[in-house]
XYZ file of C-alpha atoms in Angstrom:
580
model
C 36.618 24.696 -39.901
C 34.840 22.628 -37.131
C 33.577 19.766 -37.849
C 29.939 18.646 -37.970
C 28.540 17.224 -35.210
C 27.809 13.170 -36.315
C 24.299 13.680 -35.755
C 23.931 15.450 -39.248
C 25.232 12.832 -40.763
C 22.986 10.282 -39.228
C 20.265 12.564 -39.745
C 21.062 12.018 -43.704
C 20.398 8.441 -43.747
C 16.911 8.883 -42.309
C 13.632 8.282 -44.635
C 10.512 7.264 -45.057
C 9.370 3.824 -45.446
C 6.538 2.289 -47.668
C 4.000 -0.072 -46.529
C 5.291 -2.466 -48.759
C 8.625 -2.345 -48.674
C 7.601 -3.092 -44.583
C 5.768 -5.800 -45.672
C 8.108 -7.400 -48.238
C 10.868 -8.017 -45.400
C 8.061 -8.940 -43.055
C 5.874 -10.954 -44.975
C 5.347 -13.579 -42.287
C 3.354 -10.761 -40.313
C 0.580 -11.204 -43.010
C 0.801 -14.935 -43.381
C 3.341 -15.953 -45.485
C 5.622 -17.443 -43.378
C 5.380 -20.877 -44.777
C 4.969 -22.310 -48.834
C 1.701 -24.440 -47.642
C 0.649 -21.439 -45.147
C 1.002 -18.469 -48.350
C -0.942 -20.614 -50.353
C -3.789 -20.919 -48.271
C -3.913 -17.452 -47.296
C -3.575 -16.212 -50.577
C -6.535 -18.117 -51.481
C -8.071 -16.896 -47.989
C -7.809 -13.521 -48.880
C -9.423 -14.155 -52.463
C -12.358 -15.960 -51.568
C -13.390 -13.272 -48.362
C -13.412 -10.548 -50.610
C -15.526 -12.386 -53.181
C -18.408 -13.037 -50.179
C -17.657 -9.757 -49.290
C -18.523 -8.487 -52.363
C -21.659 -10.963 -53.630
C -23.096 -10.234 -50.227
C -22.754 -5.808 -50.166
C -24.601 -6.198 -53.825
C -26.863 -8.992 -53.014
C -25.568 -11.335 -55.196
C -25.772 -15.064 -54.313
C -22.357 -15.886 -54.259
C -20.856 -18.734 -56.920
C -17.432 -19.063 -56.562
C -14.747 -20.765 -58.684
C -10.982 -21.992 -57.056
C -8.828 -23.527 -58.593
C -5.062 -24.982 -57.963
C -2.864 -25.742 -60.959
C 0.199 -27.785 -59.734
C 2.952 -25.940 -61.989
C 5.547 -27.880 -60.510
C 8.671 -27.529 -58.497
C 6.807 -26.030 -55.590
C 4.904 -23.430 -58.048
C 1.046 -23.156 -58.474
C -1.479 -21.468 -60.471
C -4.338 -19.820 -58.199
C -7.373 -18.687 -60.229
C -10.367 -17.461 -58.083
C -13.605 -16.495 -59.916
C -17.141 -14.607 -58.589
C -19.956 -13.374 -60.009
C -19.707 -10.377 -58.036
C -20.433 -7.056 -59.007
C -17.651 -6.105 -60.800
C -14.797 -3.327 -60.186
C -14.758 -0.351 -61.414
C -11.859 0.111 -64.091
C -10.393 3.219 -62.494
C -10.296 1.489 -59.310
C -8.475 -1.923 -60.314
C -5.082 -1.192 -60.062
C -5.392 0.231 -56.347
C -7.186 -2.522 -54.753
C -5.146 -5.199 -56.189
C -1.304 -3.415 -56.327
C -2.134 -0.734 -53.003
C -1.047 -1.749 -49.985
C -3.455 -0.330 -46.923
C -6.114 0.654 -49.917
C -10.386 -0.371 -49.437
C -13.380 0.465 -48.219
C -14.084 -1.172 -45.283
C -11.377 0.254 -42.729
C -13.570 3.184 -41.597
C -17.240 1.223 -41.546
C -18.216 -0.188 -38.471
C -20.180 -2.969 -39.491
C -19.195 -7.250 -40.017
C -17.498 -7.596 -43.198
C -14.538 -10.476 -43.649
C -12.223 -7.628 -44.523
C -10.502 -4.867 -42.312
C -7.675 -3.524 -43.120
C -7.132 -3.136 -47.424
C -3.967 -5.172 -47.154
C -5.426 -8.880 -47.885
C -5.448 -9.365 -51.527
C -2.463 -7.131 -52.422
C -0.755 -8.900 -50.006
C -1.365 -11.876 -51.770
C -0.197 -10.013 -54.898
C 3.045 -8.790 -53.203
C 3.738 -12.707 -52.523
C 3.397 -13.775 -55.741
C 5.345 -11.176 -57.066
C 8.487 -11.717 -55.056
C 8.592 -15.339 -55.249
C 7.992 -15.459 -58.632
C 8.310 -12.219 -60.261
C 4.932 -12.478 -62.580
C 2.286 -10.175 -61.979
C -0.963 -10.547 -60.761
C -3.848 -11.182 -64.181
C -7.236 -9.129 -63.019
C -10.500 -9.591 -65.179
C -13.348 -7.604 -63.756
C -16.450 -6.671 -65.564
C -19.443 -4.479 -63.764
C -23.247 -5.728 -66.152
C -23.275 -6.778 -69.502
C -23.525 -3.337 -71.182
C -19.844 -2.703 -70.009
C -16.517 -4.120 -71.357
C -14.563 -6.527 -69.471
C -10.977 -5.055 -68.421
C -8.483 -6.931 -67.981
C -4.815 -5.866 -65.854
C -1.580 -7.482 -65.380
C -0.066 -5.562 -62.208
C 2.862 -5.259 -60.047
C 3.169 -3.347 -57.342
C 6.185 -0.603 -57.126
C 7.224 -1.163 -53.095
C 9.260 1.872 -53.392
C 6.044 3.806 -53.729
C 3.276 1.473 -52.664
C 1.731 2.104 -55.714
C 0.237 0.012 -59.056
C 2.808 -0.927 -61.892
C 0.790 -1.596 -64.485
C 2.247 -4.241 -67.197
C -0.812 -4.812 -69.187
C -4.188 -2.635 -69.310
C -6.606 -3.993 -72.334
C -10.611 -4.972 -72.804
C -11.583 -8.917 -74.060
C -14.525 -10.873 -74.357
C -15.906 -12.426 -71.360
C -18.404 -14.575 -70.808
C -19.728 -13.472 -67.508
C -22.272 -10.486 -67.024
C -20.355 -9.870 -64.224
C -17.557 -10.554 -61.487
C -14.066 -10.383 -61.157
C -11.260 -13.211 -61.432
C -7.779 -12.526 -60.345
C -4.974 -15.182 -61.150
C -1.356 -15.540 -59.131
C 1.327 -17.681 -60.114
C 3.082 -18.395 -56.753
C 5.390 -20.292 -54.688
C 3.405 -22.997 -52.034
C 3.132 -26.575 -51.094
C -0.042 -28.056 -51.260
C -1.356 -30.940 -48.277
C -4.131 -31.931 -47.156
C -5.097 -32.084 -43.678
C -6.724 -29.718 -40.882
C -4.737 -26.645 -42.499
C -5.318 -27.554 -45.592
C -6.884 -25.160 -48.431
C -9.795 -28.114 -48.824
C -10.283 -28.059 -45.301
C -10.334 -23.702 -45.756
C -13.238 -24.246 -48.070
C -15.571 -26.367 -46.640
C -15.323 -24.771 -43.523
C -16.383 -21.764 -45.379
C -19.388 -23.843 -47.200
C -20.715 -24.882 -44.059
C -20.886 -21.186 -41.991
C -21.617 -19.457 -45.410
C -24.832 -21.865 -46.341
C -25.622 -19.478 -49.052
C -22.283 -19.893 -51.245
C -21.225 -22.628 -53.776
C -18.384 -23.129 -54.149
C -16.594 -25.273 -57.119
C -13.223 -26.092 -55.932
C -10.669 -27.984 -58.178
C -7.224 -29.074 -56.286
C -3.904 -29.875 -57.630
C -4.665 -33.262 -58.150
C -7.422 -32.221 -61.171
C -10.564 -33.548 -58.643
C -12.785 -31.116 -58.725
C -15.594 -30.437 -55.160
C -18.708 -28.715 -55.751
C -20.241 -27.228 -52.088
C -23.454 -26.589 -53.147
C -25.429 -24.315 -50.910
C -28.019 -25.160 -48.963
C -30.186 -21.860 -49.249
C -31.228 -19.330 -51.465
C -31.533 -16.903 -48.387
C -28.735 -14.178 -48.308
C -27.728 -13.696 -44.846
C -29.033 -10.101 -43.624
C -27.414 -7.451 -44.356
C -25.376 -5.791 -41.610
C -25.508 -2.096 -41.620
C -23.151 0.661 -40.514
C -23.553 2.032 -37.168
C -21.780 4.697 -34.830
C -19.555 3.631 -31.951
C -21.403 2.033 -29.077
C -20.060 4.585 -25.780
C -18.955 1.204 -23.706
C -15.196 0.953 -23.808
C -14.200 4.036 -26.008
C -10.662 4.985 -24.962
C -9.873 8.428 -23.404
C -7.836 9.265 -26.382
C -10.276 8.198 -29.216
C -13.241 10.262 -27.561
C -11.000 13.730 -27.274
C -9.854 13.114 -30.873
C -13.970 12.532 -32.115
C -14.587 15.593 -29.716
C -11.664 17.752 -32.030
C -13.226 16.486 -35.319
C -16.783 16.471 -34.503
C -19.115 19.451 -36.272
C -21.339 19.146 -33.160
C -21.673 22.339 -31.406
C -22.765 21.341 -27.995
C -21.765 18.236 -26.078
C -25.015 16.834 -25.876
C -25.283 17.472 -29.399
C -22.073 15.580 -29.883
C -23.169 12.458 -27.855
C -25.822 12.068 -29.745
C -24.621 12.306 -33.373
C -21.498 10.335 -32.774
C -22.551 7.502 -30.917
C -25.306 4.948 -31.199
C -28.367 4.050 -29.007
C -27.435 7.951 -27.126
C -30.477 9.975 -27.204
C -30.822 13.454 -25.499
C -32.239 12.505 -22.792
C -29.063 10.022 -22.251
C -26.795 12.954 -23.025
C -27.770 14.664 -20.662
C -28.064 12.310 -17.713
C -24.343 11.629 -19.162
C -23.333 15.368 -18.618
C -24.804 15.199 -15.496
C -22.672 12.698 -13.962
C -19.978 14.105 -15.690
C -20.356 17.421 -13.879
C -20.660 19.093 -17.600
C -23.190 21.776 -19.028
C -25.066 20.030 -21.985
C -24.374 23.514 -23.859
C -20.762 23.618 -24.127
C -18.984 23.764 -26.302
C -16.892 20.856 -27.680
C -14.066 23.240 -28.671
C -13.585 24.273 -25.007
C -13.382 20.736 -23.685
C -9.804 19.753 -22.372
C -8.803 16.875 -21.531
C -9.454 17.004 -17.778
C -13.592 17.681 -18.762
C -12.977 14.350 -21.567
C -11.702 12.453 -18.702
C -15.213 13.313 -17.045
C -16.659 12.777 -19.417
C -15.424 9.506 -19.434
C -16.626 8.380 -15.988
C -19.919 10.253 -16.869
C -20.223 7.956 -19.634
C -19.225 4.577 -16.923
C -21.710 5.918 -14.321
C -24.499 5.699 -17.309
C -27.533 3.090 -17.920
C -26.659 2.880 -22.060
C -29.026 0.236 -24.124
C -27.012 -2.499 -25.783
C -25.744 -1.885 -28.970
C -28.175 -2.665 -32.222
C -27.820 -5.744 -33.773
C -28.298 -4.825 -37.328
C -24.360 -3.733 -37.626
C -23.545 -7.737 -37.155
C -24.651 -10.848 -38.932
C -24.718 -13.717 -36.925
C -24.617 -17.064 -38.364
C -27.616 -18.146 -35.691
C -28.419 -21.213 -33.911
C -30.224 -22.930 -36.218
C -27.893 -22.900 -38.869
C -24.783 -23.446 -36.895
C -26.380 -26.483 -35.259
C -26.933 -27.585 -38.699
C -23.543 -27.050 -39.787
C -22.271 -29.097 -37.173
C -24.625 -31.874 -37.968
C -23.456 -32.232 -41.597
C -19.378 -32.416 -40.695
C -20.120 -34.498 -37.529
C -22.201 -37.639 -36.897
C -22.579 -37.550 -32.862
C -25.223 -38.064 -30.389
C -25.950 -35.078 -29.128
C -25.892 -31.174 -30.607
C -26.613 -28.023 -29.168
C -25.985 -24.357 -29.999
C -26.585 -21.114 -28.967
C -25.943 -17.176 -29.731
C -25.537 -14.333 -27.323
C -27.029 -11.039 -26.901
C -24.217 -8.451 -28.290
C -21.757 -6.527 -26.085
C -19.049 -3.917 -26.547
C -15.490 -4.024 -26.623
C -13.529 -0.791 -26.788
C -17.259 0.960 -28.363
C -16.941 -2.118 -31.272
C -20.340 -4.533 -30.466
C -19.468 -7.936 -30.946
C -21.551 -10.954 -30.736
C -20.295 -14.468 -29.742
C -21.549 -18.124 -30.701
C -21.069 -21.518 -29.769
C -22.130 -25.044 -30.830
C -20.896 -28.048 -29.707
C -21.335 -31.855 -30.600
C -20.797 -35.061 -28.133
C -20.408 -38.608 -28.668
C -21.030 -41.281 -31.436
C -17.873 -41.419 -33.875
C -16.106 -39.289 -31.694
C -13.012 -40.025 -29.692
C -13.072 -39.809 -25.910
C -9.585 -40.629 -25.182
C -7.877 -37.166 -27.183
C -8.462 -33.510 -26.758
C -11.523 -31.907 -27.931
C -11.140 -30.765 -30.959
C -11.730 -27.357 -31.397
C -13.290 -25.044 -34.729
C -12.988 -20.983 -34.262
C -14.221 -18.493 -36.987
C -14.370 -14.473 -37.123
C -17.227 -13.037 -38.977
C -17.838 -16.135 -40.459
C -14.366 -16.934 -41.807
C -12.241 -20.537 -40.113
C -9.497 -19.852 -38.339
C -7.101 -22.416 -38.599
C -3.492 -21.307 -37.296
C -2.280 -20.139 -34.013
C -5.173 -21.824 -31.800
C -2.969 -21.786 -28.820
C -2.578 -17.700 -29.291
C -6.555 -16.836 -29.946
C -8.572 -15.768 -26.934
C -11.054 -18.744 -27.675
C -8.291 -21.566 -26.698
C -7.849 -19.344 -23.344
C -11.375 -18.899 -22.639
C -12.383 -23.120 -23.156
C -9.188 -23.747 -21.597
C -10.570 -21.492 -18.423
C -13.363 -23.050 -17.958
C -14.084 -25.506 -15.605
C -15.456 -28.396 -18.054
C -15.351 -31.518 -15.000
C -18.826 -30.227 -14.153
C -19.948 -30.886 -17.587
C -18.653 -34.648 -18.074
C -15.531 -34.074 -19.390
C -12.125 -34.659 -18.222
C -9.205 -31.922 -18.029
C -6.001 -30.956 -16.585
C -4.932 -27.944 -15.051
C -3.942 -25.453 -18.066
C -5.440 -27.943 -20.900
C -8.155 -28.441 -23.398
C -10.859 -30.946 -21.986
C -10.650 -34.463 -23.150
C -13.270 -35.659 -24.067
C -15.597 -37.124 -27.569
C -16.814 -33.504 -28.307
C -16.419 -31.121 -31.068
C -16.378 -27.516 -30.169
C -17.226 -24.824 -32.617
C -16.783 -20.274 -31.529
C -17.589 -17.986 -33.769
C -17.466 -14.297 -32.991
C -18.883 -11.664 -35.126
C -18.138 -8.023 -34.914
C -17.564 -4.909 -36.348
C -14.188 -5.283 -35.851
C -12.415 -8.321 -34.835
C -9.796 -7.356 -32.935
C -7.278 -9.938 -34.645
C -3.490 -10.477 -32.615
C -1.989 -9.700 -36.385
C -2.358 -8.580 -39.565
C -2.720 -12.086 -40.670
C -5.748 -12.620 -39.330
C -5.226 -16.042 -37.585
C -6.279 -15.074 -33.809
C -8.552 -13.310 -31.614
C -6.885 -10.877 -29.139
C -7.113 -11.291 -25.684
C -9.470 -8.596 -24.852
C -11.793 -9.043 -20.897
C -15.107 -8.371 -22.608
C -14.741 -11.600 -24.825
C -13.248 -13.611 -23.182
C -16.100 -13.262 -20.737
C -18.751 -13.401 -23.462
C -17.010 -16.555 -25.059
C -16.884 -17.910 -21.601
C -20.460 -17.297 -20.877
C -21.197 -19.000 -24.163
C -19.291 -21.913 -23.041
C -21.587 -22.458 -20.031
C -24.257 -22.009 -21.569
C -23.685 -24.983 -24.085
C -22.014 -26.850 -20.865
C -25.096 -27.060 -19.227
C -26.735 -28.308 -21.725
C -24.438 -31.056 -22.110
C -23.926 -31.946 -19.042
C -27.996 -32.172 -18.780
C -27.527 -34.647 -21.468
C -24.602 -36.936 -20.017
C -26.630 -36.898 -17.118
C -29.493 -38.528 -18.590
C -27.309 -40.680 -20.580
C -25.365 -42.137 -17.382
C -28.861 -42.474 -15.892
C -30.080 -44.491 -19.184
C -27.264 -46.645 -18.955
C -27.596 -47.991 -15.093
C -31.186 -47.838 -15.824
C -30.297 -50.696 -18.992
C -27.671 -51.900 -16.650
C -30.343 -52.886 -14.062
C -32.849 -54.051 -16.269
C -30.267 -56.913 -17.909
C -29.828 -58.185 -14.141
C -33.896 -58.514 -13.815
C -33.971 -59.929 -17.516
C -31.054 -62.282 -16.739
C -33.701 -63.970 -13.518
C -37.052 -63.836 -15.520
C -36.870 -67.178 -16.795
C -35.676 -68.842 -13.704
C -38.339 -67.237 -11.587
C -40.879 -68.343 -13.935
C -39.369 -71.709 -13.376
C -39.539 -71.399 -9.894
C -43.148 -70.369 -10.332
C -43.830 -73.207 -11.886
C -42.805 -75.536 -9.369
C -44.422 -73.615 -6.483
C -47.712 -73.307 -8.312
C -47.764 -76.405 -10.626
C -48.918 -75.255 -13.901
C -48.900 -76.436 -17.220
C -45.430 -76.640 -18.795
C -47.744 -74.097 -21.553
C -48.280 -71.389 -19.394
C -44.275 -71.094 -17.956
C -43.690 -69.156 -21.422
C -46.676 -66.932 -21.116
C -45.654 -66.287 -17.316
C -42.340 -65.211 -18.769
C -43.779 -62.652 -20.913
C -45.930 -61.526 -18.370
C -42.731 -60.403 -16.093
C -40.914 -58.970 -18.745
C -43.845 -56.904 -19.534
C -44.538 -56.106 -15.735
C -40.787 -54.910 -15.861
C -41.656 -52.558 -18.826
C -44.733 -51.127 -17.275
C -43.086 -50.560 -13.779
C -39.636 -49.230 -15.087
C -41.355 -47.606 -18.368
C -39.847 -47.674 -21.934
C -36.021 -47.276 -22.001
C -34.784 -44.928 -24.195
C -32.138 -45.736 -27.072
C -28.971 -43.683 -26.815
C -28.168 -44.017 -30.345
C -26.630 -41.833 -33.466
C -29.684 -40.431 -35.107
C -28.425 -37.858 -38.082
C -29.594 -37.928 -41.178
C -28.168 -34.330 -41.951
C -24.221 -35.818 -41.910
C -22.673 -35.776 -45.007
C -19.852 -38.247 -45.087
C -18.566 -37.158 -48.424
C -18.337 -33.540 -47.424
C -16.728 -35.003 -43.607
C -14.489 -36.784 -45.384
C -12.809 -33.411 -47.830
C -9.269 -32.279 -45.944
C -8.797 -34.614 -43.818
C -5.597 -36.657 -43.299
C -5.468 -39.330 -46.213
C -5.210 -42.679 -44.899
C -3.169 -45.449 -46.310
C -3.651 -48.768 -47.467
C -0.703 -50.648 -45.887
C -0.382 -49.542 -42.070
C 3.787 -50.266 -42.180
C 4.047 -48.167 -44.941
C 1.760 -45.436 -43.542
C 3.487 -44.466 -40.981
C 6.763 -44.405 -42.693
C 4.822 -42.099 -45.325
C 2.956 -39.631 -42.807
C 6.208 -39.483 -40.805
C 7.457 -38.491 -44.392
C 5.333 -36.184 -45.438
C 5.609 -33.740 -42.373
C 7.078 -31.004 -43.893
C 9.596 -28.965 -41.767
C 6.410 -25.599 -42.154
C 4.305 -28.352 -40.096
C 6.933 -28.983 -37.614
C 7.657 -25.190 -37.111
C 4.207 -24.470 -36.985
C 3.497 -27.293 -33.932
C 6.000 -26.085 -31.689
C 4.894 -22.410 -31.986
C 1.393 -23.966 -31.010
C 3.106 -25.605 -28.245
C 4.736 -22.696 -27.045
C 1.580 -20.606 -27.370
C 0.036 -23.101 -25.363
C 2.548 -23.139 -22.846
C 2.902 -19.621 -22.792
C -1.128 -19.468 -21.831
C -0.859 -21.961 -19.492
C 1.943 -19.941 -17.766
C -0.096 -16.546 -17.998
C -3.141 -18.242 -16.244
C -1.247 -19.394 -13.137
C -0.247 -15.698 -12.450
């Protein structure tokens, strides 16, 4: 008998993976690469979907976090919302599904993508160590509270459910999930305080009561009983939709012409637009989308290129705005000067995205480091990877000498400014599923450039007038210095009474004032800065300098050290890229 060819046998071996049996050997692709990292995403993860949530039901959001130091590198992670509620049926899924939600297939701004985040979260806390995940959820007070304990089966991706009951609960409604995890808790710029009151400040409508390991508790109060507007679900804008995404909505589509088609499936297309679009395409408005091929998409295509198409609506993104990022700024940072501003939308791959910048210059700021820089994505901080995200690139490629700052070739300005990007879209086009980075995509990197400029010239209109201000002070302490010895002079040449030299005195000083008119104060003018709320995770600084070093040196934790040189390499590796 012949034998079998090896292939069969290979061919044995071969099956199907689940998501989360992907996921539980690559865990670090989500985040949890790191004990201090996991437990900051985890409670990431938690807090998004409670906005999420408070916001799609018009809820004002109150949220409750809090750490329980369990010790031996184990904590206690309890997030509460007054949310409204899950239904019971639907419990298990979203917290023990992998790639399970409702937001994957809506275009419009949410913090959430994908349906991985929170059992993700679960999935960590489960393999490091091995208790499941508590879930209370309760939908008005006429329904029962249910409460879950769940696992998740990674041979199936699907809910193991350990405990299903009803109890009392106090709230009306919400939902509060509890993890018992592995993590290391610090303070500092990646810290889970720092998380939050990032959060408070771009989300002015949350509070947020926030108790850390150490038992103090933080209450960010919010600063407005004015829900941000709701974005709403659009279509795909026709800017940037890839050859193979348009044949595929051609297959699906229920359309029966192609101008028919353009106008159903995309937004701002109406039929007069269709059909200038089938005109430069070379394409009868009446056919039919079952007898395109891919040749006539590819026209298509170019039709759609050669075509005037309005910018996308705004209503499918909710910006943070101007005004209230300026004031955001203003109550972290006490500086001289503050400016902000918001673009019109544009479109990336048919996704509209909006981008907005704010910066702040001068008074306790440092001029001698790098600027320090503060990125969110639909209104959530980014704190990891900065030297990966497309905003580093984008303030790194832009010239900032013409704006009074200093910078090296392939380097973040120096400078004492604080820089703050957000970008909001229907779809953030993230580097991983972790969330931590924008991808380097043309159309925003130019938008977040064009932000930059706009904001530069605004500063450098400012440092302008302050340089002027200070030769103008400069040249009024020489003419103040000689006052009193020309009235002296004065004196002698026109003999007056030893009475009158003081009133000649005052009478140059106030010719000087009238001729040179009133100088201006540069000065730090803020009464929105809160130092309390400045002051929440940031480095803690120590009593006895010799010992504070030896202790900060100390306290770097090997995650910390691993996590600067991938920065560094990041950075290098941008650095590299722009040179080509």
């Amino acid at each position: 008998m012949a034998k079998k060819p090896i292939a069969h046998s290979m061919a044995e071996q071969q099956r199907d993976i689940s998501i989360s049996q992907f996921f539980e050997r690559n865990r670090h692709l989500l985040g949890f690469d790191n004990k201090r990292k996991s437990l900051l995403t985890t409670i990431k993860e938690a807090v998004d979907n409670s906005l999420d949530a408070c916001e799609e039901a018009d809820v004002l959001p109150e949220i409750i976090v809090e750490v329980v130091d369990m010790g031996g590198d184990r904590f206690k992670v309890v997030i509460e919302d007054n949310g409204p509620g899950i239904v019971k049926k639907q419990i298990p899924s979203i917290f023990a599904k992998l790639l399970y939600g409702s937001k994957f297939f809506k275009l419009s701004q949410t913090r959430g993508q994908q349906g991985i985040g929170i059992s993700a979260s679960v999935l960590y806390a489960q393999l490091t160590t091995g208790k499941p995940a508590k879930i209370t959820s309760r939908i008005s007070s006429d329904d029962p509270a249910h409460y879950y304990e769940l696992h998740i089966d990674t041979n199936t991706n699907k809910p193991d459910i350990v405990k299903d009951d009803v109890i009392k609960w106090k709230k009306e409604h919400g939902t509060r999930i509890e993890l018992e995890l592995e993590g290391s808790y610090q303070q500092g710029s990646q810290s889970v305080d720092q998380y939050l009151k990032q959060t408070a400040i771009v989300n002015p409508h949350v509070t947020i009561i926030y108790t850390n390991p150490r038992a103090e508790q933080f209450i960010f109060a919010r600063a407005t009983d004015v829900l941000p507007a709701k974005a709403k679900e659009i279509k795909p804008h026709p800017y940037g939709v890839e050859l193979g995404v348009l044949m595929r909505m051609i297959k699906n589509t229920e359309a029966r012409t192609i101008q028919s088609f353009l106008c159903t499936e995309f937004s701002r297309v109406g039929p007069s637009t269709a059909k200038e679009i089938c005109s430069h395409a070379s394409l009868l408005p009446g056919t039919r989308p079952a007898n395109v091929n891919r040749d006539m998409a590819d026209k298509l295509m170019k039709g759609i290129s050669a075509t005037k198409i309005i910018a996308p609506p705004t209503d499918c993104i909710s910006a943070i705005g101007e005004e209230l990022l300026e004031k955001g700024i203003r109550k972290e940072i006490n500086a001289e000067f503050y400016c902000s501003v918001s673009r019109r939308p544009d479109v990336y791959r048919g996704n509209p995205f909006v981008i907005e910048a704010g910066l702040a210059y001068g008074g306790e700021l440092s001029g001698d480091d790098s600027i320090k820089v503060l990125r969110y994505a639909n209104r959530v901080p980014l704190l990891f990877q900065q030297g990966a995200c497309s905003v580093s690139k984008s303030i790194i490629a832009t010239g900032w000498k013409k704006y009074g700052l200093t910078q090296s070739r392939g380097a973040l300005p120096v400078g004492p400014m604080s820089l703050v990007v957000h970008i909001g879209s229907v779809w953030v086009p993230f580097t991983s599923e972790s969330k931590e980075a924008v991808a380097h995509y043309p159309e925003i990197i130019k938008e977040i450039k064009l932000a930059l400029q706009d904001i530069g010239r605004k500063l450098a209109t400012y440092v302008r007038k302050k340089h002027s201000i200070q030769m103008e002070g400069k040249k009024r302490s020489y003419l103040e210095k000689y006052i009193p010895h020309v009235a002296a002079a004065l004196k002698e040449l026109l003999a007056y009474k030893d009475s009158d030299e003081e009133n000649v005195r005052v009478m140059l000083e106030n010719i000087l004032e009238h001729k040179r008119g009133e100088l201006e104060e540069i000065k730090v003018d803020n009464p929105e800065y809160d130092a309390d709320l400045a002051a929440i995770g940031k480095d803690e600084k120590k009593v006895d300098d010799s010992e504070g070093s030896k202790e900060e040196d100390a306290t770097e934790t090997k995650e910390d050290a691993v996590e600067a040189k991938e920065d560094a390499k990041d950075d290098k590796q941008t650095t590299l890229g722009d040179k080509k």
